[in-house]
Amino acid sequence: MADPMHDAPRASITGRALHVFAFPSLLIAACLTGFLPAAPAFAKKPPPPVLTAAAAAVPDSYSAAAAKEIFAEGGNAVDAAVAIAFTLAVTYPDAGNIGGGGFMTLYVDNKPYFLDYREVAPQGATKEMYLDDKGNVEPDASLVGYRAVGVPGTVDGMWEAQKRFGKLKWKQVLAPAIKYASDGFVVQPWLQKRHDYAARSFAGKTNFDVYFSGLKAGATFRQPELAETLKRIASDGGREFYEGRTADLISTAMYGHGLVSKQDLQRYHAVWRDPLTADWNGYQIVTAPPPSSGGVGLIQLLKMKADLKPAFDGVQLNSVPYIHLVSQMEDRVFADRQQYLGDPDSYKIPVAKLLDDSYLASRAAEVKADAAPGATGVKPGLGDTMPERAQTTHFSVVDQWGNAVSNTYTLNGPFGAGVVVDGAGFLLNDEMDDFVTKPGTTNQFGVTGDEVNTIAPGRRPLSSMAPTILLKDGNVALVIGTPGGSRIFTTIFQVMTDLFDFGMAPQDALAAMRFHHQLIPPTTIFYEPYAPITGDLADALKAKGYKLEGQPFNGDVQMVRVNGTTPEADSDPRGAGVGAVFPLSPSK
Ligand code: GLY
């Protein structure tokens, strides 16, 4: 199968209502069997478009083609998002998934929503499950193999979102993914490269190679078992994964190896939560609440920078003084992150206090142009209360009715725990590593945490994912997100700052150099392969007292910006993503 976005004409959107059934009795029967969204657009004329086009920024060309197909069938942003997510589970298996979890921030009919479909710890999990008898962390135990797996949330998340807001039939949104799994897709060189690296780390430990050794650049890669799994989910609904044959296959694979049981799957449910919202720079930010730290971190950074306007005045982007000021803000954000953030269903998380304007102004006032680098001494502020190792993926979608979806989801490490469910053909996550396996130790992203993020049955591990939507006067202005573990919200912060404080064009904002600092190690500035810190800048930062460390990770921002009524979709030049605009057909 050819790469479908290459040379493909851009899609037209019909904007038509979906006239699903001619016979009411069939409609009732279909609703009762759960094959339709709960509120099907039965013969209801859709509202007139408010944008000139739909648009999507996605991490690969196959998911762009899926979005095109769904919009051409009359789907909305939620239908397109669900189709993209299932497609990426096939064509982008290092992070796209049905065996992982994530977050979806939505803006539908002028209202913000947030869907948490993060994995949870199985009932058999314990606080010390990754420690040996001497109390030391067992290397790789929370990263590789069945014991690293949290109860997956993606399928229930997609099912909930599409049921609540989708216009098309559930089967329709799964169709592109089923086609790619059955007929195959042509593997791009970057995917083989990521595969080869992961295969080395999983060799002899998991069944990864049994399923993925055919992932070779230029070859057509087919996944027949995954195709059957997707077909079951398409015909029986999203709960099939948790209660049907797929659940049996997962629990059988786990038997004697891992902890996820049939009961864990049955009791799993995605959760609708209130999104975080905040006013900033004339915009309203809508972003991820706990169990993500991403939204809190992003808002803290943006607001502190606004408070520090006098200090930033005249400071050039990515100069030594700029990096020094931002690093001090990041010290404070990461100090709060490790102390206060975790699963809101287990602990009362002091979100309002962490985002309070006067609290942030007091934290910003501690940031000084002439401070010594290194945050030794920075404490949480509320008092005592690799080739790329980081792997997650993001996509941003808007439709012509002004609805938007910002979705970040993950297997955690690339290709997750490296284990494939025998007979079902999909990879499982290693999200248990996002818990604190032992207070004081760091996870694969080099961040630590406290009691609030320790392992407990049914608890969600703390995340950094921050799917974000920016509104201007109640209309979508920006949809943005990225993979990157603890780098996620510092990356989004930088791109938003480049766009709105420095007035850069979207492509320039995406291409600009990015850096990262996270309290530990105290004086280290991480730089990326795409735009490394070298030459005079490197020398000047070292002279100031910073250490520079390359990270094997770039970020892969996918964003849609809306100017007036015109959407523009842009993909990070660091990745293989596609920004696609799907204009309305002239007749609509
Ligand atoms: N697994 C990466 C994150 O949730 O932040």
CSV table of N, CA and C in Angstrom, one decimal, residues 355-485:
chain,number,residue,atom,x,y,z
A,355,LEU,N,-2.3,27.3,41.5
A,355,LEU,CA,-2.5,28.1,40.3
A,355,LEU,C,-3.0,29.5,40.7
A,356,ASP,N,-3.0,29.7,42.0
A,356,ASP,CA,-3.4,31.0,42.5
A,356,ASP,C,-2.5,32.2,42.1
A,357,ASP,N,-3.1,33.3,41.6
A,357,ASP,CA,-2.3,34.3,41.0
A,357,ASP,C,-1.3,34.9,42.1
A,358,SER,N,-1.7,35.1,43.3
A,358,SER,CA,-0.8,35.7,44.3
A,358,SER,C,0.3,34.7,44.6
A,359,TYR,N,0.0,33.4,44.7
A,359,TYR,CA,1.0,32.4,44.9
A,359,TYR,C,2.1,32.4,43.8
A,360,LEU,N,1.6,32.5,42.6
A,360,LEU,CA,2.5,32.4,41.4
A,360,LEU,C,3.3,33.7,41.4
A,361,ALA,N,2.7,34.8,41.7
A,361,ALA,CA,3.5,36.1,41.8
A,361,ALA,C,4.6,36.0,42.8
A,362,SER,N,4.3,35.4,44.0
A,362,SER,CA,5.3,35.3,45.0
A,362,SER,C,6.4,34.3,44.5
A,363,ARG,N,6.1,33.3,43.8
A,363,ARG,CA,7.1,32.4,43.3
A,363,ARG,C,7.9,33.1,42.2
A,364,ALA,N,7.3,33.9,41.4
A,364,ALA,CA,8.0,34.6,40.3
A,364,ALA,C,8.9,35.6,40.9
A,365,ALA,N,8.5,36.2,42.1
A,365,ALA,CA,9.4,37.2,42.7
A,365,ALA,C,10.7,36.6,43.2
A,366,GLU,N,10.7,35.3,43.4
A,366,GLU,CA,12.0,34.7,43.8
A,366,GLU,C,13.0,34.5,42.7
A,367,VAL,N,12.5,34.7,41.4
A,367,VAL,CA,13.4,34.5,40.3
A,367,VAL,C,14.2,35.8,40.0
A,368,LYS,N,15.5,35.6,40.0
A,368,LYS,CA,16.3,36.8,39.9
A,368,LYS,C,17.3,36.7,38.7
A,369,ALA,N,17.5,37.8,38.0
A,369,ALA,CA,18.5,37.7,36.9
A,369,ALA,C,19.9,37.4,37.4
A,370,ASP,N,20.2,37.9,38.6
A,370,ASP,CA,21.6,37.7,39.1
A,370,ASP,C,21.7,36.5,40.1
A,371,ALA,N,20.7,35.6,40.2
A,371,ALA,CA,20.8,34.5,41.1
A,371,ALA,C,21.9,33.5,40.6
A,372,ALA,N,22.4,32.8,41.5
A,372,ALA,CA,23.4,31.7,41.1
A,372,ALA,C,22.7,30.6,40.4
A,373,PRO,N,23.2,30.0,39.4
A,373,PRO,CA,22.5,28.9,38.7
A,373,PRO,C,22.4,27.7,39.7
A,374,GLY,N,21.4,26.9,39.5
A,374,GLY,CA,21.2,25.7,40.4
A,374,GLY,C,20.2,26.0,41.4
A,375,ALA,N,19.3,25.1,41.6
A,375,ALA,CA,18.2,25.4,42.5
A,375,ALA,C,18.3,24.8,43.8
A,376,THR,N,19.5,24.5,44.2
A,376,THR,CA,19.7,23.9,45.5
A,376,THR,C,19.0,24.8,46.5
A,377,GLY,N,18.1,24.2,47.3
A,377,GLY,CA,17.4,25.1,48.2
A,377,GLY,C,16.0,25.5,47.7
A,378,VAL,N,15.7,25.3,46.4
A,378,VAL,CA,14.3,25.6,46.0
A,378,VAL,C,13.4,24.4,46.6
A,379,LYS,N,12.4,24.8,47.3
A,379,LYS,CA,11.5,23.9,47.9
A,379,LYS,C,10.1,24.0,47.3
A,380,PRO,N,9.3,23.0,47.5
A,380,PRO,CA,7.9,23.2,47.1
A,380,PRO,C,7.3,24.4,47.8
A,381,GLY,N,6.5,25.2,47.1
A,381,GLY,CA,6.1,26.5,47.6
A,381,GLY,C,5.0,26.6,48.6
A,382,LEU,N,4.2,25.5,48.8
A,382,LEU,CA,3.1,25.6,49.7
A,382,LEU,C,3.4,25.2,51.1
A,383,GLY,N,4.6,25.1,51.4
A,383,GLY,CA,5.0,24.6,52.8
A,383,GLY,C,5.0,23.1,52.9
A,384,ASP,N,4.9,22.7,54.1
A,384,ASP,CA,5.1,21.2,54.3
A,384,ASP,C,3.9,20.4,54.0
A,385,THR,N,3.1,20.8,53.5
A,385,THR,CA,2.1,19.9,53.2
A,385,THR,C,2.7,18.8,52.2
A,386,MET,N,18.2,9.4,25.3
A,386,MET,CA,18.1,8.0,24.6
A,386,MET,C,17.9,8.1,23.0
A,387,PRO,N,18.7,6.9,21.6
A,387,PRO,CA,17.6,7.3,20.7
A,387,PRO,C,16.4,7.4,21.6
A,388,GLU,N,15.5,8.0,21.2
A,388,GLU,CA,14.5,8.6,22.0
A,388,GLU,C,13.9,7.6,23.0
A,389,ARG,N,14.1,7.8,24.2
A,389,ARG,CA,13.6,6.9,25.2
A,389,ARG,C,12.2,7.4,25.6
A,390,ALA,N,12.0,8.7,25.5
A,390,ALA,CA,10.7,9.2,25.9
A,390,ALA,C,9.7,8.9,24.7
A,391,GLN,N,8.6,8.3,24.9
A,391,GLN,CA,7.7,8.1,23.8
A,391,GLN,C,6.3,8.1,24.1
A,392,THR,N,5.6,8.9,23.5
A,392,THR,CA,4.2,9.3,23.7
A,392,THR,C,3.8,9.9,22.3
A,393,THR,N,2.6,10.2,22.0
A,393,THR,CA,2.3,10.9,20.8
A,393,THR,C,1.1,11.8,21.0
A,394,HIS,N,1.0,12.8,20.1
A,394,HIS,CA,0.0,13.8,20.3
A,394,HIS,C,-0.6,14.1,18.9
A,395,PHE,N,-1.9,14.4,18.9
A,395,PHE,CA,-2.5,15.0,17.7
A,395,PHE,C,-3.5,16.1,18.0
A,396,SER,N,-3.7,17.0,17.1
A,396,SER,CA,-4.6,18.2,17.3
A,396,SER,C,-5.6,18.2,16.1
A,397,VAL,N,-6.8,18.4,16.4
A,397,VAL,CA,-7.9,18.4,15.4
A,397,VAL,C,-8.9,19.5,15.6
A,398,VAL,N,-9.3,20.2,14.5
A,398,VAL,CA,-10.5,21.1,14.6
A,398,VAL,C,-11.4,20.7,13.4
A,399,ASP,N,-12.7,20.9,13.6
A,399,ASP,CA,-13.6,20.7,12.5
A,399,ASP,C,-14.2,22.1,12.1
A,400,GLN,N,-15.0,22.0,11.0
A,400,GLN,CA,-15.5,23.3,10.5
A,400,GLN,C,-16.5,23.9,11.3
A,401,TRP,N,-17.0,23.2,12.4
A,401,TRP,CA,-18.0,23.8,13.3
A,401,TRP,C,-17.4,24.4,14.5
A,402,GLY,N,-16.0,24.4,14.5
A,402,GLY,CA,-15.3,25.1,15.6
A,402,GLY,C,-15.1,24.2,16.8
A,403,ASN,N,-15.3,22.9,16.6
A,403,ASN,CA,-15.0,22.0,17.7
A,403,ASN,C,-13.5,21.6,17.6
A,404,ALA,N,-12.9,21.2,18.8
A,404,ALA,CA,-11.5,20.9,18.8
A,404,ALA,C,-11.2,19.7,19.7
A,405,VAL,N,-10.2,18.9,19.3
A,405,VAL,CA,-9.7,17.9,20.2
A,405,VAL,C,-8.2,18.0,20.2
A,406,SER,N,-7.7,17.9,21.4
A,406,SER,CA,-6.3,17.9,21.7
A,406,SER,C,-6.0,16.6,22.4
A,407,ASN,N,-5.3,15.7,21.8
A,407,ASN,CA,-5.2,14.3,22.4
A,407,ASN,C,-3.7,13.9,22.5
A,408,THR,N,-3.3,13.6,23.8
A,408,THR,CA,-2.0,13.0,23.9
A,408,THR,C,-2.2,11.6,24.6
A,409,TYR,N,-1.6,10.6,24.0
A,409,TYR,CA,-1.7,9.2,24.6
A,409,TYR,C,-0.4,8.5,24.4
A,410,THR,N,-0.2,7.4,25.1
A,410,THR,CA,1.1,6.9,25.3
A,410,THR,C,1.1,5.4,25.7
A,411,LEU,N,2.3,4.8,25.4
A,411,LEU,CA,2.6,3.5,26.0
A,411,LEU,C,3.7,3.6,27.0
A,412,ASN,N,4.1,4.9,27.2
A,412,ASN,CA,5.2,5.3,28.1
A,412,ASN,C,6.5,5.2,27.3
A,413,GLY,N,7.3,4.2,27.5
A,413,GLY,CA,8.5,4.0,26.7
A,413,GLY,C,8.1,3.6,25.3
A,414,PRO,N,9.1,3.8,24.4
A,414,PRO,CA,8.8,3.4,23.0
A,414,PRO,C,8.4,1.9,22.9
A,415,PHE,N,7.3,1.6,22.3
A,415,PHE,CA,6.8,0.2,22.2
A,415,PHE,C,6.4,-0.3,23.6
A,416,GLY,N,6.2,0.6,24.6
A,416,GLY,CA,5.7,0.2,25.9
A,416,GLY,C,6.6,-0.8,26.6
A,417,ALA,N,6.0,-1.8,27.2
A,417,ALA,CA,6.8,-2.8,27.9
A,417,ALA,C,7.4,-3.8,27.0
A,418,GLY,N,7.1,-3.7,25.7
A,418,GLY,CA,7.7,-4.6,24.7
A,418,GLY,C,6.9,-5.9,24.7
A,419,VAL,N,5.8,-6.0,25.4
A,419,VAL,CA,5.1,-7.3,25.3
A,419,VAL,C,3.8,-7.1,24.5
A,420,VAL,N,3.6,-8.1,23.7
A,420,VAL,CA,2.4,-8.1,22.8
A,420,VAL,C,1.4,-9.2,23.3
A,421,VAL,N,0.2,-8.8,23.4
A,421,VAL,CA,-0.8,-9.8,23.8
A,421,VAL,C,-1.0,-10.9,22.8
A,422,ASP,N,-0.6,-12.1,23.1
A,422,ASP,CA,-0.7,-13.2,22.2
A,422,ASP,C,-2.1,-13.4,21.7
A,423,GLY,N,-2.3,-13.5,20.4
A,423,GLY,CA,-3.6,-13.8,19.9
A,423,GLY,C,-4.4,-12.5,19.6
A,424,ALA,N,-3.9,-11.4,20.2
A,424,ALA,CA,-4.6,-10.1,20.0
A,424,ALA,C,-3.7,-9.1,19.3
A,425,GLY,N,-2.4,-9.3,19.3
A,425,GLY,CA,-1.5,-8.5,18.4
A,425,GLY,C,-1.2,-7.1,18.8
A,426,PHE,N,-1.5,-6.7,20.0
A,426,PHE,CA,-1.1,-5.3,20.3
A,426,PHE,C,-0.2,-5.2,21.5
A,427,LEU,N,0.5,-4.1,21.6
A,427,LEU,CA,1.6,-3.9,22.6
A,427,LEU,C,0.9,-3.4,23.9
A,428,LEU,N,1.5,-3.7,25.0
A,428,LEU,CA,1.0,-3.2,26.3
A,428,LEU,C,2.0,-2.1,26.8
A,429,ASN,N,1.5,-1.2,27.6
A,429,ASN,CA,2.2,-0.1,28.2
A,429,ASN,C,3.2,-0.5,29.3
A,430,ASP,N,4.1,0.4,29.6
A,430,ASP,CA,4.9,0.3,30.8
A,430,ASP,C,4.7,1.5,31.7
A,431,GLU,N,3.4,1.9,31.9
A,431,GLU,CA,3.1,3.1,32.6
A,431,GLU,C,3.4,3.0,34.1
A,432,MET,N,3.6,1.8,34.6
A,432,MET,CA,3.8,1.7,36.1
A,432,MET,C,5.1,2.5,36.4
A,433,ASP,N,6.0,2.7,35.4
A,433,ASP,CA,7.2,3.5,35.7
A,433,ASP,C,6.9,4.9,36.0
A,434,ASP,N,5.7,5.4,35.7
A,434,ASP,CA,5.4,6.8,36.0
A,434,ASP,C,5.0,7.0,37.5
A,435,PHE,N,4.9,5.9,38.2
A,435,PHE,CA,4.8,6.0,39.7
A,435,PHE,C,6.2,6.2,40.3
A,436,VAL,N,6.2,6.6,41.5
A,436,VAL,CA,7.5,6.7,42.2
A,436,VAL,C,7.7,5.2,42.8
A,437,THR,N,8.7,4.5,42.3
A,437,THR,CA,8.9,3.2,42.7
A,437,THR,C,9.5,3.1,44.1
A,438,LYS,N,10.3,4.2,44.4
A,438,LYS,CA,10.8,4.3,45.7
A,438,LYS,C,11.1,5.8,45.9
A,439,PRO,N,10.5,6.4,47.0
A,439,PRO,CA,10.7,7.9,47.1
A,439,PRO,C,12.1,8.3,47.1
A,440,GLY,N,12.4,9.3,46.4
A,440,GLY,CA,13.8,9.8,46.3
A,440,GLY,C,14.5,9.3,45.0
A,441,THR,N,14.0,8.2,44.4
A,441,THR,CA,14.6,7.7,43.2
A,441,THR,C,13.9,8.4,42.0
A,442,THR,N,14.6,8.4,40.8
A,442,THR,CA,14.0,9.0,39.7
A,442,THR,C,13.5,8.0,38.7
A,443,ASN,N,12.6,8.4,37.8
A,443,ASN,CA,12.1,7.5,36.8
A,443,ASN,C,12.8,7.7,35.5
A,444,GLN,N,12.3,7.1,34.4
A,444,GLN,CA,13.1,7.2,33.1
A,444,GLN,C,13.2,8.6,32.6
A,445,PHE,N,12.4,9.5,33.1
A,445,PHE,CA,12.5,10.9,32.7
A,445,PHE,C,13.4,11.7,33.7
A,446,GLY,N,13.9,11.1,34.7
A,446,GLY,CA,14.8,11.8,35.6
A,446,GLY,C,14.1,12.6,36.7
A,447,VAL,N,12.8,12.4,36.8
A,447,VAL,CA,12.0,13.1,37.8
A,447,VAL,C,11.7,12.2,39.0
A,448,THR,N,11.5,12.8,40.1
A,448,THR,CA,11.1,12.1,41.3
A,448,THR,C,9.8,12.5,41.8
A,449,GLY,N,9.4,12.0,42.9
A,449,GLY,CA,8.1,12.4,43.5
A,449,GLY,C,8.0,11.9,44.9
A,450,ASP,N,6.9,12.1,45.5
A,450,ASP,CA,6.8,11.7,46.9
A,450,ASP,C,5.6,10.8,47.1
A,451,GLU,N,5.2,10.6,48.4
A,451,GLU,CA,4.1,9.7,48.8
A,451,GLU,C,2.9,9.8,47.8
A,452,VAL,N,2.6,11.1,47.4
A,452,VAL,CA,1.4,11.3,46.6
A,452,VAL,C,1.4,10.6,45.3
A,453,ASN,N,2.5,10.1,44.8
A,453,ASN,CA,2.6,9.4,43.6
A,453,ASN,C,3.1,8.0,43.8
A,454,THR,N,2.9,7.4,44.9
A,454,THR,CA,3.4,6.0,45.1
A,454,THR,C,2.3,5.0,44.6
A,455,ILE,N,2.7,3.8,44.4
A,455,ILE,CA,1.9,2.8,43.8
A,455,ILE,C,0.8,2.3,44.8
A,456,ALA,N,-0.4,2.3,44.3
A,456,ALA,CA,-1.5,1.7,45.1
A,456,ALA,C,-2.5,1.1,44.1
A,457,PRO,N,-3.2,0.0,44.5
A,457,PRO,CA,-4.2,-0.6,43.5
A,457,PRO,C,-5.2,0.4,43.0
A,458,GLY,N,-5.5,0.5,41.7
A,458,GLY,CA,-6.5,1.3,41.2
A,458,GLY,C,-6.0,2.8,41.0
A,459,ARG,N,-4.8,3.1,41.5
A,459,ARG,CA,-4.4,4.5,41.4
A,459,ARG,C,-3.8,4.8,40.0
A,460,ARG,N,-4.0,6.1,39.5
A,460,ARG,CA,-3.4,6.5,38.3
A,460,ARG,C,-2.0,7.1,38.5
A,461,PRO,N,-1.0,6.7,37.7
A,461,PRO,CA,0.3,7.3,37.9
A,461,PRO,C,0.3,8.7,37.4
A,462,LEU,N,1.2,9.6,38.1
A,462,LEU,CA,1.3,11.0,37.6
A,462,LEU,C,1.8,11.1,36.2
A,463,SER,N,1.3,11.9,35.4
A,463,SER,CA,1.7,12.1,34.1
A,463,SER,C,2.2,13.5,33.9
A,464,SER,N,2.8,13.8,32.7
A,464,SER,CA,3.1,15.2,32.3
A,464,SER,C,2.4,15.6,31.1
A,465,MET,N,1.6,14.7,30.5
A,465,MET,CA,0.9,15.0,29.3
A,465,MET,C,0.0,16.2,29.4
A,466,ALA,N,0.0,17.1,28.4
A,466,ALA,CA,-0.8,18.3,28.6
A,466,ALA,C,-1.4,18.7,27.3
A,467,PRO,N,-2.4,17.9,26.8
A,467,PRO,CA,-3.2,18.3,25.6
A,467,PRO,C,-3.9,19.6,25.9
A,468,THR,N,-3.7,20.6,25.1
A,468,THR,CA,-4.1,22.0,25.5
A,468,THR,C,-4.9,22.6,24.4
A,469,ILE,N,-5.9,23.4,24.7
A,469,ILE,CA,-6.6,24.2,23.8
A,469,ILE,C,-6.6,25.7,24.3
A,470,LEU,N,-6.4,26.6,23.4
A,470,LEU,CA,-6.4,28.0,23.7
A,470,LEU,C,-7.6,28.6,23.1
A,471,LEU,N,-8.4,29.4,23.9
A,471,LEU,CA,-9.6,30.0,23.3
A,471,LEU,C,-9.4,31.5,23.3
A,472,LYS,N,-10.0,32.2,22.3
A,472,LYS,CA,-10.0,33.6,22.2
A,472,LYS,C,-11.5,34.0,22.1
A,473,ASP,N,-12.0,34.7,23.0
A,473,ASP,CA,-13.4,35.1,23.0
A,473,ASP,C,-14.3,33.9,22.7
A,474,GLY,N,-14.0,32.8,23.4
A,474,GLY,CA,-14.9,31.7,23.2
A,474,GLY,C,-14.7,30.8,22.0
A,475,ASN,N,-13.8,31.2,21.1
A,475,ASN,CA,-13.5,30.4,19.9
A,475,ASN,C,-12.1,29.8,20.0
A,476,VAL,N,-12.0,28.7,19.3
A,476,VAL,CA,-10.7,28.0,19.4
A,476,VAL,C,-9.6,28.8,18.6
A,477,ALA,N,-8.5,29.1,19.3
A,477,ALA,CA,-7.4,29.8,18.7
A,477,ALA,C,-6.2,28.9,18.5
A,478,LEU,N,-6.0,27.9,19.3
A,478,LEU,CA,-4.8,27.1,19.2
A,478,LEU,C,-5.1,25.7,19.8
A,479,VAL,N,-4.7,24.6,19.2
A,479,VAL,CA,-4.8,23.3,19.7
A,479,VAL,C,-3.4,22.7,19.7
A,480,ILE,N,-2.8,22.3,20.8
A,480,ILE,CA,-1.4,22.0,20.9
A,480,ILE,C,-1.1,20.9,21.9
A,481,GLY,N,0.0,20.2,21.6
A,481,GLY,CA,0.5,19.2,22.5
A,481,GLY,C,1.7,18.5,21.9
A,482,THR,N,2.4,17.7,22.7
A,482,THR,CA,3.6,17.0,22.3
A,482,THR,C,3.9,15.8,23.2
A,483,PRO,N,4.6,14.8,22.7
A,483,PRO,CA,5.2,13.8,23.6
A,483,PRO,C,6.4,14.4,24.3
A,484,GLY,N,7.0,13.6,25.3
A,484,GLY,CA,8.2,14.1,25.9
A,484,GLY,C,8.4,13.9,27.4
A,485,GLY,N,7.4,13.1,28.0
A,485,GLY,CA,7.5,12.9,29.5
A,485,GLY,C,7.6,14.3,30.2
